[in-house]
mmCIF file of C-alpha atoms and ligand atoms in Angstrom:
data_model
loop_
_atom_site.group_PDB
_atom_site.id
_atom_site.type_symbol
_atom_site.label_atom_id
_atom_site.label_comp_id
_atom_site.label_asym_id
_atom_site.label_seq_id
_atom_site.Cartn_x
_atom_site.Cartn_y
_atom_site.Cartn_z
ATOM 1 C CA MET L 12 0.000 0.000 0.000
ATOM 2 C CA GLU L 13 1.280 3.438 -0.850
ATOM 3 C CA GLN L 14 2.185 5.459 2.174
ATOM 4 C CA THR L 15 1.726 9.204 2.199
ATOM 5 C CA VAL L 16 4.605 10.951 3.872
ATOM 6 C CA ARG L 17 3.669 14.339 5.285
ATOM 7 C CA LYS L 18 5.752 17.036 3.670
ATOM 8 C CA GLN L 19 7.855 19.227 5.917
ATOM 9 C CA ARG L 20 6.378 22.638 6.544
ATOM 10 C CA ILE L 21 7.662 26.095 5.670
ATOM 11 C CA LEU L 22 6.559 29.482 6.973
ATOM 12 C CA SER L 23 8.007 32.797 5.955
ATOM 13 C CA GLY L 24 6.878 36.398 5.769
ATOM 14 C CA ILE L 25 7.551 39.832 4.399
ATOM 15 C CA GLN L 26 6.460 43.226 5.665
ATOM 16 C CA PRO L 27 4.308 45.516 3.485
ATOM 17 C CA SER L 28 6.343 48.507 4.653
ATOM 18 C CA GLY L 29 7.334 49.504 1.113
ATOM 19 C CA THR L 30 7.698 47.843 -2.265
ATOM 20 C CA PRO L 31 9.992 44.797 -2.025
ATOM 21 C CA THR L 32 13.560 45.326 -3.162
ATOM 22 C CA LEU L 33 15.876 43.212 -5.232
ATOM 23 C CA GLY L 34 17.312 42.184 -1.826
ATOM 24 C CA ASN L 35 13.958 40.803 -0.665
ATOM 25 C CA TYR L 36 13.589 39.009 -3.979
ATOM 26 C CA ILE L 37 17.050 37.433 -4.085
ATOM 27 C CA GLY L 38 17.332 36.842 -0.332
ATOM 28 C CA ALA L 39 13.895 35.363 0.260
ATOM 29 C CA MET L 40 11.016 35.504 -2.243
ATOM 30 C CA ARG L 41 12.792 33.700 -5.053
ATOM 31 C CA ASN L 42 13.521 30.765 -2.768
ATOM 32 C CA TRP L 43 9.890 30.561 -1.781
ATOM 33 C CA LYS L 44 9.022 29.686 -5.350
ATOM 34 C CA LEU L 45 11.797 27.072 -5.524
ATOM 35 C CA LEU L 46 10.515 25.320 -2.408
ATOM 36 C CA GLU L 47 6.808 25.146 -3.228
ATOM 37 C CA ASP L 48 6.824 21.594 -4.607
ATOM 38 C CA GLU L 49 8.936 19.956 -1.978
ATOM 39 C CA TYR L 50 7.328 21.514 1.103
ATOM 40 C CA ASP L 51 3.971 22.405 2.521
ATOM 41 C CA CYS L 52 4.356 26.215 2.428
ATOM 42 C CA LEU L 53 2.691 29.191 4.061
ATOM 43 C CA TYR L 54 3.752 32.705 3.067
ATOM 44 C CA MET L 55 2.495 35.616 5.031
ATOM 45 C CA ILE L 56 2.278 39.343 4.478
ATOM 46 C CA ALA L 57 3.433 40.576 7.864
ATOM 47 C CA ASP L 58 1.156 43.593 8.189
ATOM 48 C CA LEU L 59 1.039 43.433 12.007
ATOM 49 C CA HIS L 60 4.814 43.755 12.021
ATOM 50 C CA ALA L 61 4.680 46.794 9.739
ATOM 51 C CA ILE L 62 2.953 49.019 12.297
ATOM 52 C CA THR L 63 5.934 48.900 14.660
ATOM 53 C CA VAL L 64 6.871 52.006 12.674
ATOM 54 C CA ARG L 65 4.210 54.543 11.653
ATOM 55 C CA GLN L 66 2.432 53.734 8.379
ATOM 56 C CA GLU L 67 0.087 55.917 6.383
ATOM 57 C CA PRO L 68 -3.225 53.956 6.269
ATOM 58 C CA ALA L 69 -3.925 54.346 2.526
ATOM 59 C CA LYS L 70 -0.340 53.483 1.677
ATOM 60 C CA LEU L 71 -0.307 50.455 3.964
ATOM 61 C CA ARG L 72 -3.453 49.142 2.267
ATOM 62 C CA GLN L 73 -1.989 49.731 -1.196
ATOM 63 C CA GLN L 74 1.389 48.167 -0.356
ATOM 64 C CA SER L 75 -0.304 45.163 1.229
ATOM 65 C CA ILE L 76 -2.445 44.309 -1.775
ATOM 66 C CA GLN L 77 0.469 44.984 -4.114
ATOM 67 C CA LEU L 78 2.582 42.587 -2.130
ATOM 68 C CA LEU L 79 -0.003 39.851 -2.544
ATOM 69 C CA ALA L 80 -0.080 40.509 -6.310
ATOM 70 C CA LEU L 81 3.726 40.335 -6.320
ATOM 71 C CA LEU L 82 3.789 36.983 -4.555
ATOM 72 C CA LEU L 83 1.547 35.664 -7.311
ATOM 73 C CA ALA L 84 3.613 37.450 -9.965
ATOM 74 C CA ILE L 85 6.835 35.725 -8.903
ATOM 75 C CA GLY L 86 4.985 32.502 -9.601
ATOM 76 C CA LEU L 87 3.727 31.290 -6.222
ATOM 77 C CA ASP L 88 0.767 29.030 -6.843
ATOM 78 C CA PRO L 89 -2.006 29.853 -4.334
ATOM 79 C CA GLU L 90 -3.242 26.249 -4.450
ATOM 80 C CA LYS L 91 0.117 24.852 -3.409
ATOM 81 C CA ASN L 92 1.009 27.685 -1.027
ATOM 82 C CA VAL L 93 -1.121 29.289 1.629
ATOM 83 C CA LEU L 94 -0.873 33.051 0.983
ATOM 84 C CA PHE L 95 -2.391 35.279 3.647
ATOM 85 C CA PHE L 96 -2.364 38.532 5.572
ATOM 86 C CA GLN L 97 -1.115 38.134 9.129
ATOM 87 C CA SER L 98 -3.834 40.478 10.470
ATOM 88 C CA HIS L 99 -6.538 38.155 9.071
ATOM 89 C CA VAL L 100 -5.452 35.332 11.357
ATOM 90 C CA PRO L 101 -6.150 36.466 14.933
ATOM 91 C CA GLN L 102 -4.143 33.588 16.412
ATOM 92 C CA HIS L 103 -0.950 35.580 15.665
ATOM 93 C CA ALA L 104 -1.891 38.313 18.115
ATOM 94 C CA GLN L 105 -3.089 35.762 20.666
ATOM 95 C CA MET L 106 0.072 33.703 20.428
ATOM 96 C CA ASN L 107 2.069 36.913 20.737
ATOM 97 C CA TRP L 108 0.594 37.570 24.171
ATOM 98 C CA LEU L 109 1.225 34.047 25.410
ATOM 99 C CA LEU L 110 4.839 34.036 24.199
ATOM 100 C CA ASN L 111 5.499 37.503 25.656
ATOM 101 C CA CYS L 112 5.058 35.862 29.037
ATOM 102 C CA TYR L 113 7.813 33.351 28.214
ATOM 103 C CA THR L 114 10.348 35.867 26.889
ATOM 104 C CA TYR L 115 12.729 37.992 28.921
ATOM 105 C CA MET L 116 13.317 41.724 28.646
ATOM 106 C CA GLY L 117 17.079 41.082 28.538
ATOM 107 C CA GLU L 118 16.726 38.853 25.479
ATOM 108 C CA MET L 119 14.753 41.473 23.597
ATOM 109 C CA SER L 120 17.069 44.331 24.467
ATOM 110 C CA ARG L 121 19.958 42.460 22.848
ATOM 111 C CA MET L 122 18.254 42.383 19.435
ATOM 112 C CA THR L 123 20.281 44.413 16.937
ATOM 113 C CA GLN L 124 17.223 45.288 14.852
ATOM 114 C CA PHE L 125 15.603 46.875 17.900
ATOM 115 C CA LYS L 126 18.727 48.950 18.519
ATOM 116 C CA ASP L 127 18.924 50.016 14.848
ATOM 117 C CA LYS L 128 15.244 50.831 14.508
ATOM 118 C CA SER L 129 14.985 52.689 17.782
ATOM 119 C CA ALA L 130 17.947 54.842 16.740
ATOM 120 C CA LYS L 131 16.217 55.526 13.422
ATOM 121 C CA HIS L 132 12.784 56.242 14.933
ATOM 122 C CA ALA L 133 13.795 57.867 18.206
ATOM 123 C CA ASP L 134 10.395 59.587 18.498
ATOM 124 C CA ASN L 135 8.503 56.295 18.408
ATOM 125 C CA ILE L 136 10.239 53.578 20.413
ATOM 126 C CA ASN L 137 7.052 51.655 21.095
ATOM 127 C CA CYS L 138 6.566 48.367 22.936
ATOM 128 C CA GLY L 139 5.672 46.613 19.669
ATOM 129 C CA LEU L 140 9.089 47.458 18.269
ATOM 130 C CA PHE L 141 10.632 45.955 21.388
ATOM 131 C CA THR L 142 8.672 42.682 21.306
ATOM 132 C CA TYR L 143 8.664 42.337 17.499
ATOM 133 C CA PRO L 144 10.783 39.132 17.620
ATOM 134 C CA VAL L 145 8.158 37.513 19.872
ATOM 135 C CA LEU L 146 5.431 38.195 17.312
ATOM 136 C CA MET L 147 7.709 36.697 14.663
ATOM 137 C CA ALA L 148 8.453 33.645 16.806
ATOM 138 C CA GLY L 149 4.711 33.078 17.152
ATOM 139 C CA ASP L 150 4.262 33.385 13.367
ATOM 140 C CA ILE L 151 6.627 30.499 12.844
ATOM 141 C CA LEU L 152 5.661 28.321 15.806
ATOM 142 C CA LEU L 153 1.885 28.536 15.180
ATOM 143 C CA TYR L 154 2.402 26.494 12.002
ATOM 144 C CA GLN L 155 4.939 24.036 13.451
ATOM 145 C CA ALA L 156 7.292 25.108 10.652
ATOM 146 C CA ASN L 157 10.391 22.988 10.072
ATOM 147 C CA LEU L 158 12.095 25.492 7.787
ATOM 148 C CA VAL L 159 12.097 29.289 7.482
ATOM 149 C CA PRO L 160 13.563 30.692 4.243
ATOM 150 C CA VAL L 161 14.910 34.179 4.989
ATOM 151 C CA GLY L 162 17.884 36.471 4.364
ATOM 152 C CA VAL L 163 20.710 36.573 6.931
ATOM 153 C CA ASP L 164 19.366 39.748 8.576
ATOM 154 C CA GLN L 165 16.718 37.523 10.203
ATOM 155 C CA THR L 166 19.209 35.105 11.814
ATOM 156 C CA GLN L 167 19.005 36.656 15.263
ATOM 157 C CA HIS L 168 15.192 36.610 15.176
ATOM 158 C CA LEU L 169 15.232 32.974 14.216
ATOM 159 C CA GLU L 170 17.615 32.129 17.037
ATOM 160 C CA ILE L 171 15.353 33.758 19.608
ATOM 161 C CA CYS L 172 12.384 31.901 18.122
ATOM 162 C CA ARG L 173 14.223 28.626 18.683
ATOM 163 C CA ASP L 174 15.108 29.654 22.241
ATOM 164 C CA ILE L 175 11.497 30.533 23.073
ATOM 165 C CA ALA L 176 10.237 27.289 21.513
ATOM 166 C CA ALA L 177 12.741 25.215 23.486
ATOM 167 C CA ARG L 178 11.819 27.043 26.695
ATOM 168 C CA VAL L 179 8.086 26.400 26.219
ATOM 169 C CA ASN L 180 8.745 22.773 25.265
ATOM 170 C CA GLY L 181 10.888 22.424 28.378
ATOM 171 C CA LEU L 182 7.974 23.562 30.534
ATOM 172 C CA TYR L 183 5.101 21.794 28.803
ATOM 173 C CA SER L 184 6.722 19.194 26.495
ATOM 174 C CA GLY L 185 6.021 18.651 22.810
ATOM 175 C CA VAL L 186 4.238 21.922 22.017
ATOM 176 C CA PHE L 187 6.382 23.303 19.209
ATOM 177 C CA THR L 188 8.521 22.079 16.325
ATOM 178 C CA ILE L 189 11.948 23.740 16.521
ATOM 179 C CA PRO L 190 12.500 25.497 13.159
ATOM 180 C CA GLU L 191 15.677 25.843 11.089
ATOM 181 C CA GLY L 192 16.658 28.802 8.927
ATOM 182 C CA TYR L 193 17.124 28.367 5.177
ATOM 183 C CA TYR L 194 19.456 30.857 3.511
ATOM 184 C CA PRO L 195 20.398 31.289 -0.154
ATOM 185 C CA LYS L 196 23.993 30.435 -1.101
ATOM 186 C CA VAL L 197 24.463 33.752 -2.892
ATOM 187 C CA GLY L 198 22.575 36.944 -2.085
ATOM 188 C CA ALA L 199 21.588 36.204 1.512
ATOM 189 C CA ARG L 200 22.526 39.822 2.199
ATOM 190 C CA VAL L 201 22.207 42.149 -0.785
ATOM 191 C CA MET L 202 23.802 45.481 0.079
ATOM 192 C CA SER L 203 22.677 49.077 -0.468
ATOM 193 C CA LEU L 204 23.771 50.582 -3.791
ATOM 194 C CA GLN L 205 24.710 53.846 -2.091
ATOM 195 C CA GLU L 206 26.220 52.533 1.151
ATOM 196 C CA PRO L 207 27.411 49.025 0.296
ATOM 197 C CA THR L 208 28.400 48.226 3.871
ATOM 198 C CA ARG L 209 24.701 48.298 4.851
ATOM 199 C CA LYS L 210 21.958 45.954 3.679
ATOM 200 C CA MET L 211 19.636 47.046 0.895
ATOM 201 C CA SER L 212 16.398 48.077 2.594
ATOM 202 C CA LYS L 213 12.986 49.136 1.309
ATOM 203 C CA SER L 214 12.741 51.808 3.979
ATOM 204 C CA ASP L 215 15.964 53.631 2.975
ATOM 205 C CA ALA L 216 16.578 56.438 0.473
ATOM 206 C CA ASP L 217 15.228 55.691 -2.965
ATOM 207 C CA ASP L 218 18.517 55.513 -4.867
ATOM 208 C CA SER L 219 19.988 52.957 -2.495
ATOM 209 C CA PHE L 220 17.704 50.112 -3.530
ATOM 210 C CA ILE L 221 16.121 48.632 -6.611
ATOM 211 C CA SER L 222 12.431 48.023 -6.170
ATOM 212 C CA ILE L 223 10.887 45.008 -7.882
ATOM 213 C CA LEU L 224 8.569 47.485 -9.610
ATOM 214 C CA ASP L 225 11.291 49.830 -10.922
ATOM 215 C CA GLY L 226 11.104 50.226 -14.701
ATOM 216 C CA PRO L 227 14.156 49.691 -16.962
ATOM 217 C CA ASP L 228 15.166 53.386 -17.005
ATOM 218 C CA THR L 229 15.125 53.614 -13.226
ATOM 219 C CA VAL L 230 17.108 50.385 -12.891
ATOM 220 C CA ARG L 231 19.679 51.698 -15.393
ATOM 221 C CA ARG L 232 20.027 54.999 -13.554
ATOM 222 C CA LYS L 233 20.302 53.467 -10.061
ATOM 223 C CA ILE L 234 22.924 50.911 -11.065
ATOM 224 C CA ARG L 235 24.915 53.494 -13.023
ATOM 225 C CA ARG L 236 25.060 55.592 -9.840
ATOM 226 C CA ALA L 237 25.894 52.654 -7.555
ATOM 227 C CA VAL L 238 28.884 53.400 -5.334
ATOM 228 C CA THR L 239 32.042 51.439 -6.221
ATOM 229 C CA ASP L 240 35.602 52.577 -5.453
ATOM 230 C CA SER L 241 38.495 54.193 -7.250
ATOM 231 C CA ASP L 242 40.994 51.403 -7.904
ATOM 232 C CA GLY L 243 39.210 50.158 -11.020
ATOM 233 C CA GLU L 244 39.830 46.466 -10.340
ATOM 234 C CA ILE L 245 37.023 43.888 -10.477
ATOM 235 C CA ARG L 246 37.429 41.212 -7.818
ATOM 236 C CA PHE L 247 35.307 39.767 -5.021
ATOM 237 C CA ASP L 248 36.478 41.262 -1.739
ATOM 238 C CA PRO L 249 33.485 42.363 0.400
ATOM 239 C CA GLU L 250 35.675 43.927 3.077
ATOM 240 C CA ASN L 251 37.825 46.162 0.895
ATOM 241 C CA LYS L 252 35.583 46.433 -2.159
ATOM 242 C CA PRO L 253 32.002 46.250 -0.852
ATOM 243 C CA GLY L 254 30.382 48.017 -3.813
ATOM 244 C CA VAL L 255 31.995 45.910 -6.539
ATOM 245 C CA SER L 256 31.508 42.712 -4.516
ATOM 246 C CA ASN L 257 27.823 43.524 -4.085
ATOM 247 C CA LEU L 258 27.408 43.959 -7.840
ATOM 248 C CA LEU L 259 29.163 40.628 -8.443
ATOM 249 C CA SER L 260 26.880 38.909 -5.916
ATOM 250 C CA ILE L 261 23.753 40.353 -7.505
ATOM 251 C CA LEU L 262 24.926 39.266 -10.942
ATOM 252 C CA SER L 263 25.762 35.797 -9.676
ATOM 253 C CA ALA L 264 22.377 35.426 -7.968
ATOM 254 C CA LEU L 265 20.502 36.556 -11.082
ATOM 255 C CA THR L 266 22.454 34.614 -13.706
ATOM 256 C CA GLY L 267 23.339 31.479 -11.739
ATOM 257 C CA GLU L 268 27.031 31.879 -12.652
ATOM 258 C CA THR L 269 29.442 31.513 -9.744
ATOM 259 C CA ILE L 270 31.095 34.601 -8.321
ATOM 260 C CA ASP L 271 34.517 33.128 -9.134
ATOM 261 C CA SER L 272 33.750 32.643 -12.793
ATOM 262 C CA LEU L 273 32.211 36.116 -13.039
ATOM 263 C CA ALA L 274 35.221 37.701 -11.338
ATOM 264 C CA GLU L 275 37.441 35.898 -13.824
ATOM 265 C CA SER L 276 35.479 36.958 -16.881
ATOM 266 C CA PHE L 277 35.365 40.595 -15.711
ATOM 267 C CA ALA L 278 38.980 40.720 -14.518
ATOM 268 C CA ASP L 279 40.190 42.743 -17.497
ATOM 269 C CA LYS L 280 37.030 44.825 -17.868
ATOM 270 C CA GLY L 281 35.866 48.085 -16.302
ATOM 271 C CA TYR L 282 33.164 48.962 -13.766
ATOM 272 C CA GLY L 283 30.984 50.238 -16.617
ATOM 273 C CA ASP L 284 30.922 46.732 -18.144
ATOM 274 C CA LEU L 285 30.045 45.138 -14.814
ATOM 275 C CA LYS L 286 27.292 47.668 -14.194
ATOM 276 C CA SER L 287 25.771 47.151 -17.604
ATOM 277 C CA ALA L 288 25.747 43.354 -17.114
ATOM 278 C CA VAL L 289 24.030 43.798 -13.728
ATOM 279 C CA THR L 290 21.544 46.203 -15.313
ATOM 280 C CA ASP L 291 20.668 43.761 -18.114
ATOM 281 C CA ALA L 292 20.262 40.808 -15.733
ATOM 282 C CA THR L 293 18.075 42.879 -13.393
ATOM 283 C CA ILE L 294 15.808 44.169 -16.136
ATOM 284 C CA GLU L 295 15.505 40.683 -17.600
ATOM 285 C CA THR L 296 14.420 39.359 -14.203
ATOM 286 C CA LEU L 297 12.020 42.157 -13.325
ATOM 287 C CA VAL L 298 10.122 42.808 -16.566
ATOM 288 C CA PRO L 299 8.179 39.503 -16.637
ATOM 289 C CA ILE L 300 7.358 39.874 -12.926
ATOM 290 C CA GLN L 301 6.035 43.391 -13.554
ATOM 291 C CA THR L 302 3.888 42.277 -16.491
ATOM 292 C CA SER L 303 2.335 39.549 -14.422
ATOM 293 C CA PHE L 304 1.950 41.912 -11.433
ATOM 294 C CA ASN L 305 -0.089 44.340 -13.547
ATOM 295 C CA GLN L 306 -2.416 41.541 -14.614
ATOM 296 C CA TYR L 307 -3.041 40.450 -11.026
ATOM 297 C CA MET L 308 -3.584 44.031 -9.871
ATOM 298 C CA ALA L 309 -6.310 44.410 -12.493
ATOM 299 C CA ASP L 310 -8.274 41.547 -10.924
ATOM 300 C CA LYS L 311 -9.152 42.602 -7.392
ATOM 301 C CA ALA L 312 -11.846 39.941 -7.037
ATOM 302 C CA TYR L 313 -9.281 37.222 -7.664
ATOM 303 C CA LEU L 314 -6.840 38.739 -5.150
ATOM 304 C CA GLU L 315 -9.632 38.835 -2.600
ATOM 305 C CA SER L 316 -10.471 35.189 -3.156
ATOM 306 C CA VAL L 317 -6.800 34.272 -2.685
ATOM 307 C CA TYR L 318 -6.387 36.083 0.619
ATOM 308 C CA ARG L 319 -9.752 34.931 1.988
ATOM 309 C CA THR L 320 -8.994 31.291 1.275
ATOM 310 C CA GLY L 321 -5.452 31.756 2.579
ATOM 311 C CA ALA L 322 -6.663 33.159 5.902
ATOM 312 C CA GLU L 323 -9.110 30.295 6.383
ATOM 313 C CA ARG L 324 -6.498 27.655 5.676
ATOM 314 C CA ALA L 325 -3.880 29.364 7.863
ATOM 315 C CA SER L 326 -6.294 29.924 10.702
ATOM 316 C CA ARG L 327 -7.269 26.251 10.860
ATOM 317 C CA ILE L 328 -3.648 25.207 11.337
ATOM 318 C CA ALA L 329 -2.817 28.056 13.721
ATOM 319 C CA GLU L 330 -5.812 27.341 15.946
ATOM 320 C CA ARG L 331 -4.654 23.788 16.591
ATOM 321 C CA THR L 332 -1.304 24.954 17.970
ATOM 322 C CA LEU L 333 -2.834 27.808 19.935
ATOM 323 C CA ALA L 334 -5.427 25.540 21.567
ATOM 324 C CA LYS L 335 -2.751 22.979 22.391
ATOM 325 C CA LEU L 336 -0.554 25.543 24.134
ATOM 326 C CA MET L 337 -3.485 27.146 25.983
ATOM 327 C CA LYS L 338 -4.552 23.787 27.341
ATOM 328 C CA LYS L 339 -1.007 23.001 28.483
ATOM 329 C CA ILE L 340 -0.716 26.368 30.217
ATOM 330 C CA GLY L 341 -3.893 25.659 32.152
ATOM 331 C CA PHE L 342 -6.670 27.712 30.568
ATOM 332 C CA ILE L 343 -10.158 26.225 30.555
ATOM 333 C CA ALA L 344 -11.027 24.946 27.077
ATOM 334 C CA LYS L 345 -13.818 26.823 25.244
HETATM 335 P P1 TYM J 414 11.432 41.929 5.679
HETATM 336 O O1 TYM J 414 10.091 42.378 5.213
HETATM 337 O O2 TYM J 414 12.392 42.958 6.180
HETATM 338 O O3 TYM J 414 12.169 41.126 4.547
HETATM 339 C C1 TYM J 414 11.562 40.005 3.902
HETATM 340 C C2 TYM J 414 12.616 38.972 3.565
HETATM 341 O O4 TYM J 414 13.630 39.552 2.735
HETATM 342 C C3 TYM J 414 14.914 39.319 3.296
HETATM 343 N N1 TYM J 414 15.760 40.495 3.004
HETATM 344 C C4 TYM J 414 16.939 40.430 2.393
HETATM 345 N N2 TYM J 414 17.652 39.392 1.916
HETATM 346 C C5 TYM J 414 18.844 39.675 1.334
HETATM 347 N N3 TYM J 414 19.340 40.939 1.221
HETATM 348 C C6 TYM J 414 18.661 42.008 1.690
HETATM 349 N N4 TYM J 414 19.138 43.228 1.547
HETATM 350 C C7 TYM J 414 17.403 41.776 2.314
HETATM 351 N N5 TYM J 414 16.478 42.585 2.882
HETATM 352 C C8 TYM J 414 15.478 41.777 3.306
HETATM 353 C C9 TYM J 414 14.667 39.186 4.793
HETATM 354 O O5 TYM J 414 15.705 38.456 5.412
HETATM 355 C C10 TYM J 414 13.357 38.450 4.814
HETATM 356 O O6 TYM J 414 13.562 37.066 4.657
HETATM 357 N N6 TYM J 414 10.599 40.054 10.248
HETATM 358 C C11 TYM J 414 10.543 39.769 8.823
HETATM 359 C C12 TYM J 414 9.152 39.385 8.359
HETATM 360 C C13 TYM J 414 8.565 38.266 9.132
HETATM 361 C C14 TYM J 414 8.941 36.893 9.061
HETATM 362 C C15 TYM J 414 8.068 36.228 9.955
HETATM 363 C C16 TYM J 414 9.899 36.198 8.338
HETATM 364 C C17 TYM J 414 7.540 38.388 10.025
HETATM 365 N N7 TYM J 414 7.246 37.147 10.519
HETATM 366 C C18 TYM J 414 8.165 34.837 10.157
HETATM 367 C C19 TYM J 414 9.998 34.828 8.544
HETATM 368 C C20 TYM J 414 9.153 34.165 9.427
HETATM 369 C C21 TYM J 414 10.957 41.015 8.062
HETATM 370 O O7 TYM J 414 10.887 42.114 8.546
HETATM 371 O O8 TYM J 414 11.281 40.779 6.762
#
């Protein structure tokens, strides 16, 4: 008799705090598509996370729906993957409260993202910003995810998620699956085009990132202006040549050629040649995504059906874990 083996589960998310960048695409979203056949996948638009910094309501709504259209445009099949808005699944907020009571202030104050973001938004250091990693831990643990495909900037958050899960399991036994991170070999940290020692981020100045929705002229202009250095030599050396190394990484991620072979083939060429190769590869990647994005955006009824179904499917799974933990803690079952 044929035996059905349950696929391992994946959960990942992205914030609708701007249009995704080439960094989000290479570091995370592209992998989501690659994993959809082998795993049972849930991909979430992390809108609850986005309000840890102030968002304009109309813009948040627009960016959220655009993000859903983009997930479809990169090829994620909504039958195979559960695509949903975090705010549509109330178990995330409930789990957040429970896990807050199993997380220490000291752990949260060590988070580098909290330190960075509170320096950047000194007028709004809210409690949500502080406990953000707990919300994220709940996102993952609610679905008993085995694997979490993310860029390396999320490593610390994933570590704390594992710590919280182990702590809860230690107290109540067998509540959560302990998740592992899944990082791309190349492009796990795409750097800013203007300050190549910092990661490319959708909330930074416009010229420092390429948005997935940037048209060919914008892509050309931004890459032409990308910061390099003055020695004119093309080699991969992130410490001493962060700008050039970033361009080589992007090119490698987009073309599938290794960094070594690219460095070799560009060794006797100039920065202009490297930039134009990166420009061509970027445009070639983005144009089909943008065409498909526009088609999805023109069909709001379809988008609505995707996120409604997604929320129902996600909620069913999440409720099982939430109820299990609540029972173990000692709450009276409904
Ligand atoms: P967010 O929205 O900042 O980024 C989404 C994904 O993109 C990756 N990423 C990058 N990868 C390479 N280079 C870059 N420059 C770059 N910038 C971003 C991120 O690592 C991430 O994988 N907290 C998360 C969202 C989240 C989440 C979750 C993720 C909420 N709950 C549960 C996984 C599991 C965040 O802010 O991602």
